[in-house]
N, CA, C and O atoms as CSV, one atom per row, in Angstrom:
chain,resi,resn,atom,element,x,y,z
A,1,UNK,N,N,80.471,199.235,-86.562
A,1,UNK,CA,C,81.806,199.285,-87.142
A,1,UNK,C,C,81.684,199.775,-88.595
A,1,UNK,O,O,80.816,199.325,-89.342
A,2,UNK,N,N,82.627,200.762,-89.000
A,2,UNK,CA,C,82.365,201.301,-90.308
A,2,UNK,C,C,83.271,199.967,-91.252
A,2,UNK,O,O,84.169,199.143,-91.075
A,3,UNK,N,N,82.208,200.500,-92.449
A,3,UNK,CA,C,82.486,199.159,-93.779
A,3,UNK,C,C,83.914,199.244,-93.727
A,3,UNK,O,O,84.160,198.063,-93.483
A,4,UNK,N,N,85.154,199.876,-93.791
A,4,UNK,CA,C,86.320,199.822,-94.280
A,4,UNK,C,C,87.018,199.529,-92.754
A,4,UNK,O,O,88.166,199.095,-92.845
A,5,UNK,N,N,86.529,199.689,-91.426
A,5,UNK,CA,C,87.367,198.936,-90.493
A,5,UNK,C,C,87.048,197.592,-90.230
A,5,UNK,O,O,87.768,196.915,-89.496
A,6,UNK,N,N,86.195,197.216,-90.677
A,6,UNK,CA,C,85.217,195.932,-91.311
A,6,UNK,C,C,85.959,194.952,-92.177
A,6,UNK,O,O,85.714,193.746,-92.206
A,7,UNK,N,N,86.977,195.627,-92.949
A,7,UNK,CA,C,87.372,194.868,-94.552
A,7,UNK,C,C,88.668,195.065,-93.712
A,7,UNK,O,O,89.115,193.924,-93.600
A,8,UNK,N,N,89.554,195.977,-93.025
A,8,UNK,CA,C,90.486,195.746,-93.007
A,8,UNK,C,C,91.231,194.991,-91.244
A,8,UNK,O,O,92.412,194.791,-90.956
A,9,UNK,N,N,90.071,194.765,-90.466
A,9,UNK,CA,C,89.950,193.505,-89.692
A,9,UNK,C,C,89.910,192.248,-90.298
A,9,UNK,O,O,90.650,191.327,-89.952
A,10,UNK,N,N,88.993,192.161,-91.278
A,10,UNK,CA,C,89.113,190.909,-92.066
A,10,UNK,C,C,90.465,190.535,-92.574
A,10,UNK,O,O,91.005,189.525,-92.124
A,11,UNK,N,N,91.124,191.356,-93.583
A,11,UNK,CA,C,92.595,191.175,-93.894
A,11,UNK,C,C,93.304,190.870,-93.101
A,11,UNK,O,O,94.056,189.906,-93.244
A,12,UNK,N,N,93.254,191.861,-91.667
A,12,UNK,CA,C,94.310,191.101,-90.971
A,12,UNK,C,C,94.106,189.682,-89.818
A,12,UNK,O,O,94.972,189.010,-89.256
A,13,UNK,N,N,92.619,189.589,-89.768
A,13,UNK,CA,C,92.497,187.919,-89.382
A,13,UNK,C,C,93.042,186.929,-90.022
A,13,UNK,O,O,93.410,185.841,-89.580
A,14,UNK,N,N,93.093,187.451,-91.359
A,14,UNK,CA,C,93.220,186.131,-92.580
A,14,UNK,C,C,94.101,186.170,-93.180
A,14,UNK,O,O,94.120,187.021,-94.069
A,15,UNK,N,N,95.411,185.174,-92.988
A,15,UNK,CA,C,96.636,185.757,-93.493
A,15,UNK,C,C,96.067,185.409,-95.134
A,15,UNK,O,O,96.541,186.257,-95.889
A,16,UNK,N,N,95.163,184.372,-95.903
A,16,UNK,CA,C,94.525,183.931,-96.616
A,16,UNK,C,C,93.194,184.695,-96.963
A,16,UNK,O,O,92.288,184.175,-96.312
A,17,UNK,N,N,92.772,185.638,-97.670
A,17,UNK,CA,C,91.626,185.788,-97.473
A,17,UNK,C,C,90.937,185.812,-99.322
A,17,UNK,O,O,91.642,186.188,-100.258
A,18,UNK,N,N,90.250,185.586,-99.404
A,18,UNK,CA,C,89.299,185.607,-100.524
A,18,UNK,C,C,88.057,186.304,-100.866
A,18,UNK,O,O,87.035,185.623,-100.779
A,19,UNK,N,N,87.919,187.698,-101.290
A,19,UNK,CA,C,86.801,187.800,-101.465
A,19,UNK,C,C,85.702,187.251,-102.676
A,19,UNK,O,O,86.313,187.215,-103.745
A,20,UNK,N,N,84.790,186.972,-102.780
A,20,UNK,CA,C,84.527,186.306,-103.890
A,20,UNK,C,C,82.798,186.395,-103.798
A,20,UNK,O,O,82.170,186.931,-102.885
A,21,UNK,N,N,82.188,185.675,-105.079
A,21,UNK,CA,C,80.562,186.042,-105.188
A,21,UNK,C,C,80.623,184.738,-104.540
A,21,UNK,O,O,81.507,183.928,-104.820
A,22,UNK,N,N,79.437,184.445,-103.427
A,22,UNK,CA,C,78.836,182.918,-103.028
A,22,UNK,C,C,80.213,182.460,-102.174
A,22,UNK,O,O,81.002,183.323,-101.791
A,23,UNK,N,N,80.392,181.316,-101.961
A,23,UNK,CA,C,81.119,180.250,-101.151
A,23,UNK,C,C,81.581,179.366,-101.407
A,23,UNK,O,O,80.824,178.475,-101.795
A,24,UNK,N,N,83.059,179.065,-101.354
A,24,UNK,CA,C,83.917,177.988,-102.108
A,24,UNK,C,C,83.017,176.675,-102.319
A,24,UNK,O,O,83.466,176.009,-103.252
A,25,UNK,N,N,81.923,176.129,-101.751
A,25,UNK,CA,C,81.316,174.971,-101.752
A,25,UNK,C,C,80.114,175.070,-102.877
A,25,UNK,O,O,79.392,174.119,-103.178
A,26,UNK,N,N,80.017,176.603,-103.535
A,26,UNK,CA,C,78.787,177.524,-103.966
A,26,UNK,C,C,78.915,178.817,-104.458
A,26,UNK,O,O,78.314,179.874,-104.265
A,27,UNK,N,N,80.301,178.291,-105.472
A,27,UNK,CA,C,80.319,179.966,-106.396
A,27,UNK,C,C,79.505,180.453,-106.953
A,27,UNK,O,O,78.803,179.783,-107.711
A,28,UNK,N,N,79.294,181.874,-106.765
A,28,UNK,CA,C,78.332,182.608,-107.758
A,28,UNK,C,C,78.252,183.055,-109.006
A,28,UNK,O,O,77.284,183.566,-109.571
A,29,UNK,N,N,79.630,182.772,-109.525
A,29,UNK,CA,C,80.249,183.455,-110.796
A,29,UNK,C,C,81.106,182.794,-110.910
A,29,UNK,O,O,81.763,182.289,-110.000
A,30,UNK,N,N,81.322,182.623,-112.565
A,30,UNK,CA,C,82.113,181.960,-112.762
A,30,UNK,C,C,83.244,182.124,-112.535
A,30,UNK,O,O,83.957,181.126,-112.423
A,31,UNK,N,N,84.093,184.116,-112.310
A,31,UNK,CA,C,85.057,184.037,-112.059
A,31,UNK,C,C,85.558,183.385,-110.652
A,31,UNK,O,O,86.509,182.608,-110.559
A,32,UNK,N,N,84.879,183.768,-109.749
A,32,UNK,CA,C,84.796,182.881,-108.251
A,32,UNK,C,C,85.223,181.813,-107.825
A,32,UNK,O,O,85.958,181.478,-106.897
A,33,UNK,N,N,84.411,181.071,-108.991
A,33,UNK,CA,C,84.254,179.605,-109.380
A,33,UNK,C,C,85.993,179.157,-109.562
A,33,UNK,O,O,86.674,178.579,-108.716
A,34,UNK,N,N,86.382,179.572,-110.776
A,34,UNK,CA,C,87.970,179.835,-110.986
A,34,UNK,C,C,88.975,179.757,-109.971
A,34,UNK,O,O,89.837,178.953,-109.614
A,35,UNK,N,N,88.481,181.073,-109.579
A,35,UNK,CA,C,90.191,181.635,-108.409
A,35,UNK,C,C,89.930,180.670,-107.296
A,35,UNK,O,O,90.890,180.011,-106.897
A,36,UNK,N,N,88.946,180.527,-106.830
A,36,UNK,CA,C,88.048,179.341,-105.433
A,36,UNK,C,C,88.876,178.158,-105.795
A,36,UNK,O,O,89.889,178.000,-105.113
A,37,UNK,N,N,88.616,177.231,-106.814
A,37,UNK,CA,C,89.173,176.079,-107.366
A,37,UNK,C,C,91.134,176.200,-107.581
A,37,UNK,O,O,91.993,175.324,-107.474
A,38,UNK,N,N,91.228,177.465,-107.864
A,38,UNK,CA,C,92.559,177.386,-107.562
A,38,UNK,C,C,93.247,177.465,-106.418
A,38,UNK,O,O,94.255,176.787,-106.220
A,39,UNK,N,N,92.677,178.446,-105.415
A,39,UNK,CA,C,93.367,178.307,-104.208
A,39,UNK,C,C,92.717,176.810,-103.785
A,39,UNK,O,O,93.652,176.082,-103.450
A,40,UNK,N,N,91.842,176.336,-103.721
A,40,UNK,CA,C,91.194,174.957,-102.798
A,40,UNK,C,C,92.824,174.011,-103.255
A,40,UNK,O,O,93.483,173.422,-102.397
A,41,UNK,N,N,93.168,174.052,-104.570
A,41,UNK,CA,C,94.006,173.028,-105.133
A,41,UNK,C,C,95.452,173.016,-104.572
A,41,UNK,O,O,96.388,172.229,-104.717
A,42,UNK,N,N,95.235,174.660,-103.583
A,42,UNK,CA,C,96.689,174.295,-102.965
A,42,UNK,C,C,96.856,174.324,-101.799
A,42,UNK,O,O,97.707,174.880,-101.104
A,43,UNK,N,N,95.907,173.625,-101.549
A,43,UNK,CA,C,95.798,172.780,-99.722
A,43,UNK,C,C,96.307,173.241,-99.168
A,43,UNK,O,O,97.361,172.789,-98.722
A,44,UNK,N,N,95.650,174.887,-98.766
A,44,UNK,CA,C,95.933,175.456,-97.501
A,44,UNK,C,C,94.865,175.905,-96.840
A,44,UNK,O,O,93.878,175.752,-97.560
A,45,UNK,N,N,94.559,176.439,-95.703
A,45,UNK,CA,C,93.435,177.129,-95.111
A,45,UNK,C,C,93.047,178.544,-95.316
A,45,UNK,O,O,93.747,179.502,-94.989
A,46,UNK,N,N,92.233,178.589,-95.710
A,46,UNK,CA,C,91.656,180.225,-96.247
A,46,UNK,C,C,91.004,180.601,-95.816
A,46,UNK,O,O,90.523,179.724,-95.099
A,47,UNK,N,N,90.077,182.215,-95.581
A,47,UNK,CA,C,89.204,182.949,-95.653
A,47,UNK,C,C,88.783,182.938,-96.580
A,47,UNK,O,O,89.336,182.767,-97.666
A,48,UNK,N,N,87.368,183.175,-96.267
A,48,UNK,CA,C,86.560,183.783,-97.810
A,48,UNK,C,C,85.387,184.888,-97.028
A,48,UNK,O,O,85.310,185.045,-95.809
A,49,UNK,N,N,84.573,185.545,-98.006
A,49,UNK,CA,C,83.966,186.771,-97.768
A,49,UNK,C,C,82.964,186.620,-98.721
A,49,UNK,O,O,83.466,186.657,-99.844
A,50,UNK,N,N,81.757,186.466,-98.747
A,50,UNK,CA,C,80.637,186.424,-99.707
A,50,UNK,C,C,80.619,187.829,-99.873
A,50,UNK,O,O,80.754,188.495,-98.847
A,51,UNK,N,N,80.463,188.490,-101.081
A,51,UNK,CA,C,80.267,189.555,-101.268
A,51,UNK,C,C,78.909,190.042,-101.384
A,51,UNK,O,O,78.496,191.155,-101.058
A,52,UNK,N,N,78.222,189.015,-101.920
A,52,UNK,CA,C,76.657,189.069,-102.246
A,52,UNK,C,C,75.813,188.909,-101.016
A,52,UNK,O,O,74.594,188.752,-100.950
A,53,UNK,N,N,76.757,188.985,-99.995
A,53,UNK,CA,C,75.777,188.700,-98.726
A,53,UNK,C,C,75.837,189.792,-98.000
A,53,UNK,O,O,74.924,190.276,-97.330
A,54,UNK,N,N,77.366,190.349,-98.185
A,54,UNK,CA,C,77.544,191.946,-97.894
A,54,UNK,C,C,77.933,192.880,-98.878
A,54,UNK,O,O,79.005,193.043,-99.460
A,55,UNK,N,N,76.458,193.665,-98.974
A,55,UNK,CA,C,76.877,194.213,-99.729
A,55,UNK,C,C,77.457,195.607,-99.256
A,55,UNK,O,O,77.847,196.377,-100.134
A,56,UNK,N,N,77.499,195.793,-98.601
A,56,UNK,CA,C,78.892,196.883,-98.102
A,56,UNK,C,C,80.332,196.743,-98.385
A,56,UNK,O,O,81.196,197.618,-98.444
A,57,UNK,N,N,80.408,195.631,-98.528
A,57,UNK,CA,C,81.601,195.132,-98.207
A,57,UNK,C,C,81.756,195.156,-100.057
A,57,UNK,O,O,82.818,195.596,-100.499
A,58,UNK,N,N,80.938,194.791,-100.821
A,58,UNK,CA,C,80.727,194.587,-101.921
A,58,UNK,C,C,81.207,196.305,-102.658
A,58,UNK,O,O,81.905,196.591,-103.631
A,59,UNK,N,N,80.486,197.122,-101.702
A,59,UNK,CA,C,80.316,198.739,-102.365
A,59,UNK,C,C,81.952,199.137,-102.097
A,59,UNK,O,O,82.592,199.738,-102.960
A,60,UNK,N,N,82.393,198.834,-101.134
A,60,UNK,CA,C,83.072,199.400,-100.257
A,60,UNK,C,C,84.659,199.014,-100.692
A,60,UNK,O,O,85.357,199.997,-100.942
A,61,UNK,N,N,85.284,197.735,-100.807
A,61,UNK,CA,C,85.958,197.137,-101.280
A,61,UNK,C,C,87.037,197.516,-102.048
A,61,UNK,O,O,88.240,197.638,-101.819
A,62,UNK,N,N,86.064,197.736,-103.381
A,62,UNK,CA,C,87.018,198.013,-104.732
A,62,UNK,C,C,87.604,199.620,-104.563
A,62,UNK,O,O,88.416,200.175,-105.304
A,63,UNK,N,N,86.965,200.154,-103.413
A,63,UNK,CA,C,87.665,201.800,-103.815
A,63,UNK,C,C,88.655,201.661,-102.993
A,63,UNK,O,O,89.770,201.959,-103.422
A,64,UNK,N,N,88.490,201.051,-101.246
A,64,UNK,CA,C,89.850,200.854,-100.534
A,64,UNK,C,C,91.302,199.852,-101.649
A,64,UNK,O,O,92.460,200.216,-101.852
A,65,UNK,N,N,90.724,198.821,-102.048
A,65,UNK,CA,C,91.542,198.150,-102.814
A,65,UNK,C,C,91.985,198.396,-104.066
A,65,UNK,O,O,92.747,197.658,-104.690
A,66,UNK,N,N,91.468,199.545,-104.496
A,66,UNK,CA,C,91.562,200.281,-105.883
A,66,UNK,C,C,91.527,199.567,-107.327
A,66,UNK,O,O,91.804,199.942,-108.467
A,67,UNK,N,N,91.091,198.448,-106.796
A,67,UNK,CA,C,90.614,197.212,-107.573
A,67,UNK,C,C,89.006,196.800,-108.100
A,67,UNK,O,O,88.273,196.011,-107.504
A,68,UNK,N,N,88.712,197.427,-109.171
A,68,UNK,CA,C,87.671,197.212,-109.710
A,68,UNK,C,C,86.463,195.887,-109.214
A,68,UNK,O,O,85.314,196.064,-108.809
A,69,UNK,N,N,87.188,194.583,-109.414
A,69,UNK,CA,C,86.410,193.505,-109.670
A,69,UNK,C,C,86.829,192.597,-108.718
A,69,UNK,O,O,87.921,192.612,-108.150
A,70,UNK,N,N,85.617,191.530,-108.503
A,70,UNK,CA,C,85.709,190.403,-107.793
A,70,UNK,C,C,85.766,189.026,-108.436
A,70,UNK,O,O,85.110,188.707,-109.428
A,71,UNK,N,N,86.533,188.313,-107.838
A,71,UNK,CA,C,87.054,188.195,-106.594
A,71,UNK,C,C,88.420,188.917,-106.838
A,71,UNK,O,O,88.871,189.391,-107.881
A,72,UNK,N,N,89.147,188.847,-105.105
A,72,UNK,CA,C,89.865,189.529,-105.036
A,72,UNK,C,C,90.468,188.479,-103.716
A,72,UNK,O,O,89.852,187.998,-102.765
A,73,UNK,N,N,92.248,188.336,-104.199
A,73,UNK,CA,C,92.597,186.880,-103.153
A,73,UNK,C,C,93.996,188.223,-102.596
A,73,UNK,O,O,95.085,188.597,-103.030
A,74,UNK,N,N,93.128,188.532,-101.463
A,74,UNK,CA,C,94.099,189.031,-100.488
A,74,UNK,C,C,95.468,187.625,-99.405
A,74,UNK,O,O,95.354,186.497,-98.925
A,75,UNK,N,N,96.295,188.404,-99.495
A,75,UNK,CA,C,97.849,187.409,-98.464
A,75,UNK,C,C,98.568,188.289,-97.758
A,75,UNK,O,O,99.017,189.263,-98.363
A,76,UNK,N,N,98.762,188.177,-96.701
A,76,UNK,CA,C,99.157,188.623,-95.258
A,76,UNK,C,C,98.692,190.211,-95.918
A,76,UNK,O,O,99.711,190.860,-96.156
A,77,UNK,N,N,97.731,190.782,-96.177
A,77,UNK,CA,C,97.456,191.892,-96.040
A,77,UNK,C,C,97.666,193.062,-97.198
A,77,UNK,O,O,97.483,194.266,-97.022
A,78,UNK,N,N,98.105,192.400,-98.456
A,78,UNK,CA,C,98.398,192.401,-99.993
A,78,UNK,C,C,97.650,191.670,-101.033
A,78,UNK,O,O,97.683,190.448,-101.176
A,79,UNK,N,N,96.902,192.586,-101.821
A,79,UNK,CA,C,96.572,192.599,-102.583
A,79,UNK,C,C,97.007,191.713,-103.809
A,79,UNK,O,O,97.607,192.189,-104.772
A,80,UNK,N,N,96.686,190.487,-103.707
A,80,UNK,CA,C,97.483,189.513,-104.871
A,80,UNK,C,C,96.908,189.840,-106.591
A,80,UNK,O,O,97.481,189.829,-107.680
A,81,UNK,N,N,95.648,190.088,-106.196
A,81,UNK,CA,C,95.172,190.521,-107.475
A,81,UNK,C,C,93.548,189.454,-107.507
A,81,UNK,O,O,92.935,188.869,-106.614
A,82,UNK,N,N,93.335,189.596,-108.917
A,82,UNK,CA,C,91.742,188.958,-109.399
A,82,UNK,C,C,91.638,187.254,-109.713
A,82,UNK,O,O,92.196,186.338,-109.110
A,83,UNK,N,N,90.645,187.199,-110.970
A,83,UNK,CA,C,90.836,185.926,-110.601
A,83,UNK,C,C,91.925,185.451,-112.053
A,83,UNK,O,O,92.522,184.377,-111.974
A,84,UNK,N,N,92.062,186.153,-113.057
A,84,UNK,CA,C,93.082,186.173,-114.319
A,84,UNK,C,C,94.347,185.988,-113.483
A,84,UNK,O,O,95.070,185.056,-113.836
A,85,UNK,N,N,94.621,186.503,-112.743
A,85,UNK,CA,C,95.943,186.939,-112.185
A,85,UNK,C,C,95.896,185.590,-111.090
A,85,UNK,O,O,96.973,185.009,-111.217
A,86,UNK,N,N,95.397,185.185,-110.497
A,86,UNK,CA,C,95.260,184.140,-109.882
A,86,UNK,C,C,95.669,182.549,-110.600
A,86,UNK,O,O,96.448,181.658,-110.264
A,87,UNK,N,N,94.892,182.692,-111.526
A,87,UNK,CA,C,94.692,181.618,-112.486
A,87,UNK,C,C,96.653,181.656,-112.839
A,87,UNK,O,O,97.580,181.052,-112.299
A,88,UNK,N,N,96.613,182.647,-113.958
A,88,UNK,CA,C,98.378,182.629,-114.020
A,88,UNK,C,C,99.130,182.048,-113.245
A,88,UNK,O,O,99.630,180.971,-113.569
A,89,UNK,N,N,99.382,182.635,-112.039
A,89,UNK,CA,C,100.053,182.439,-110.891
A,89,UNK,C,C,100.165,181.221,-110.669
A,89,UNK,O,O,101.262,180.663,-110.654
A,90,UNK,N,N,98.771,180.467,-110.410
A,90,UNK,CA,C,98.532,178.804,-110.185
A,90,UNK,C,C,99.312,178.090,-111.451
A,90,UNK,O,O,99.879,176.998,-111.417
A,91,UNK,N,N,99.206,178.918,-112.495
A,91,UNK,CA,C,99.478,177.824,-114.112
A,91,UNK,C,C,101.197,177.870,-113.536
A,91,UNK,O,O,101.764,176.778,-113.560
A,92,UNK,N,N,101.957,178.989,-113.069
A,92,UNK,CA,C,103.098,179.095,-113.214
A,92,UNK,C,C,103.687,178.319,-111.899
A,92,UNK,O,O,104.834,177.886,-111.791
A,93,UNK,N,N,102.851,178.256,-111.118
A,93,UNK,CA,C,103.530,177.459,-109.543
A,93,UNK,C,C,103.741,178.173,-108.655
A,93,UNK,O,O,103.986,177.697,-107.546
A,94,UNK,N,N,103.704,179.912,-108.928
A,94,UNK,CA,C,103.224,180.807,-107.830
A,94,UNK,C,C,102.762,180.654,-106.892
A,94,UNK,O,O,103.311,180.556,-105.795
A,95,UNK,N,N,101.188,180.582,-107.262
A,95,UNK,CA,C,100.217,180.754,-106.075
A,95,UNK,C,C,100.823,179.641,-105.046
A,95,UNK,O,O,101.527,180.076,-104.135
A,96,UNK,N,N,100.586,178.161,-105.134
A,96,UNK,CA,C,101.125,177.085,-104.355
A,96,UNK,C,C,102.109,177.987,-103.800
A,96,UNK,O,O,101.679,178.659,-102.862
A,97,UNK,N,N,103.338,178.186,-104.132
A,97,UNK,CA,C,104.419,178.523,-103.113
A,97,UNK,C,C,103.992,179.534,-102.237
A,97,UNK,O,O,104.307,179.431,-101.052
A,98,UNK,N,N,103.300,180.532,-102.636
A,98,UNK,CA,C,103.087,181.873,-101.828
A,98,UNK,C,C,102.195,181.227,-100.804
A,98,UNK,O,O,102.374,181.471,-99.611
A,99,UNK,N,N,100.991,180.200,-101.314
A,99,UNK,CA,C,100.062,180.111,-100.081
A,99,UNK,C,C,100.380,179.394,-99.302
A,99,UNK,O,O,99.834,179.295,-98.204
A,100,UNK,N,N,101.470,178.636,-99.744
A,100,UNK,CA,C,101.875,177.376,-98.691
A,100,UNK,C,C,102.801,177.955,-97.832
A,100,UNK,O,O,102.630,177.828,-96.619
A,101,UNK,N,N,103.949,178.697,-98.352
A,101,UNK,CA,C,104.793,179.510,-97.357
A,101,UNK,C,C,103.515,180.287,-96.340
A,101,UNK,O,O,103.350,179.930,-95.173
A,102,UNK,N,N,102.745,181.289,-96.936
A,102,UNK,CA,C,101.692,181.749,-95.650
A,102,UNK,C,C,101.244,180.851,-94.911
A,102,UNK,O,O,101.509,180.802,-93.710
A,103,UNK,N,N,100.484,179.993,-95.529
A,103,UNK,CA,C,99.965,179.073,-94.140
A,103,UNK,C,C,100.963,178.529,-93.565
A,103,UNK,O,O,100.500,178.323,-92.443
A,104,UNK,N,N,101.936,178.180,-93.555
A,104,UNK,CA,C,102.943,177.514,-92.481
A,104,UNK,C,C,103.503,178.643,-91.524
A,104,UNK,O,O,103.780,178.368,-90.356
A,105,UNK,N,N,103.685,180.087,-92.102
A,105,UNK,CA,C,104.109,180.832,-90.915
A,105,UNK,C,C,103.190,181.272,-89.971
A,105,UNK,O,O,103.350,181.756,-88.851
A,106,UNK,N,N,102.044,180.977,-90.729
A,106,UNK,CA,C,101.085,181.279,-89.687
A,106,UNK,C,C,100.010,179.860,-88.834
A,106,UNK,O,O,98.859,179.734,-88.417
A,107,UNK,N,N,101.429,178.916,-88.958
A,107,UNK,CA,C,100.411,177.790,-88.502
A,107,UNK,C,C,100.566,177.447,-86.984
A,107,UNK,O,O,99.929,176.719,-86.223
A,108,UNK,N,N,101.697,178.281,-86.835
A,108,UNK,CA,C,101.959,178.354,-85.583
A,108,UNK,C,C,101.220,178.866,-84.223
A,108,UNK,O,O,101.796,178.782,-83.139
């Protein structure tokens, strides 16, 4: 399977998805560390994607997503943004609403 039908199977398994360095239990970076701790805080079910484990997925990524840096917190298939933009979102009460509305339509 080529790297980019690879990344964009993943998106659409995961109405939640996270790419990030290491594993919510085992960030690799501090930004990781960050956006990880913010979505965990709004008790929903997620994807995640070690990047450091693929690194295809790692190479491959930022040019489909036209997004430089990791992590990167994909929702139903949109690009939410990094982990600055994450962080915001959470400070403002964003993120919670967006992830909680996703996981419930898709809890079905």
């Amino acid at each position: 399977m080529e790297t980019i039908d690879k990344i964009k199977q993943q998106i659409s398994e995961n109405p939640i998805l996270l790419y990030m360095k290491g594993s919510p239990k085992f960030p690799s970076c501090g930004f990781s560390a960050r956006a990880v701790e913010a979505v965990i805080n709004c008790q929903v079910p997620f994807g995640y994607v070690d990047i450091l484990a693929n690194p295809d997925i790692r190479a491959e990524l930022p040019k489909f997503a036209n997004w430089p840096t990791f992590p990167q917190l994909w929702v139903e298939g949109e690009l939410v943004g990094g982990c600055d933009i994450v962080l915001e979102m959470f400070q403002k009460g964003e993120l919670q609403a967006l992830l909680k509305e996703t996981a419930e339509k898709h809890a079905a």
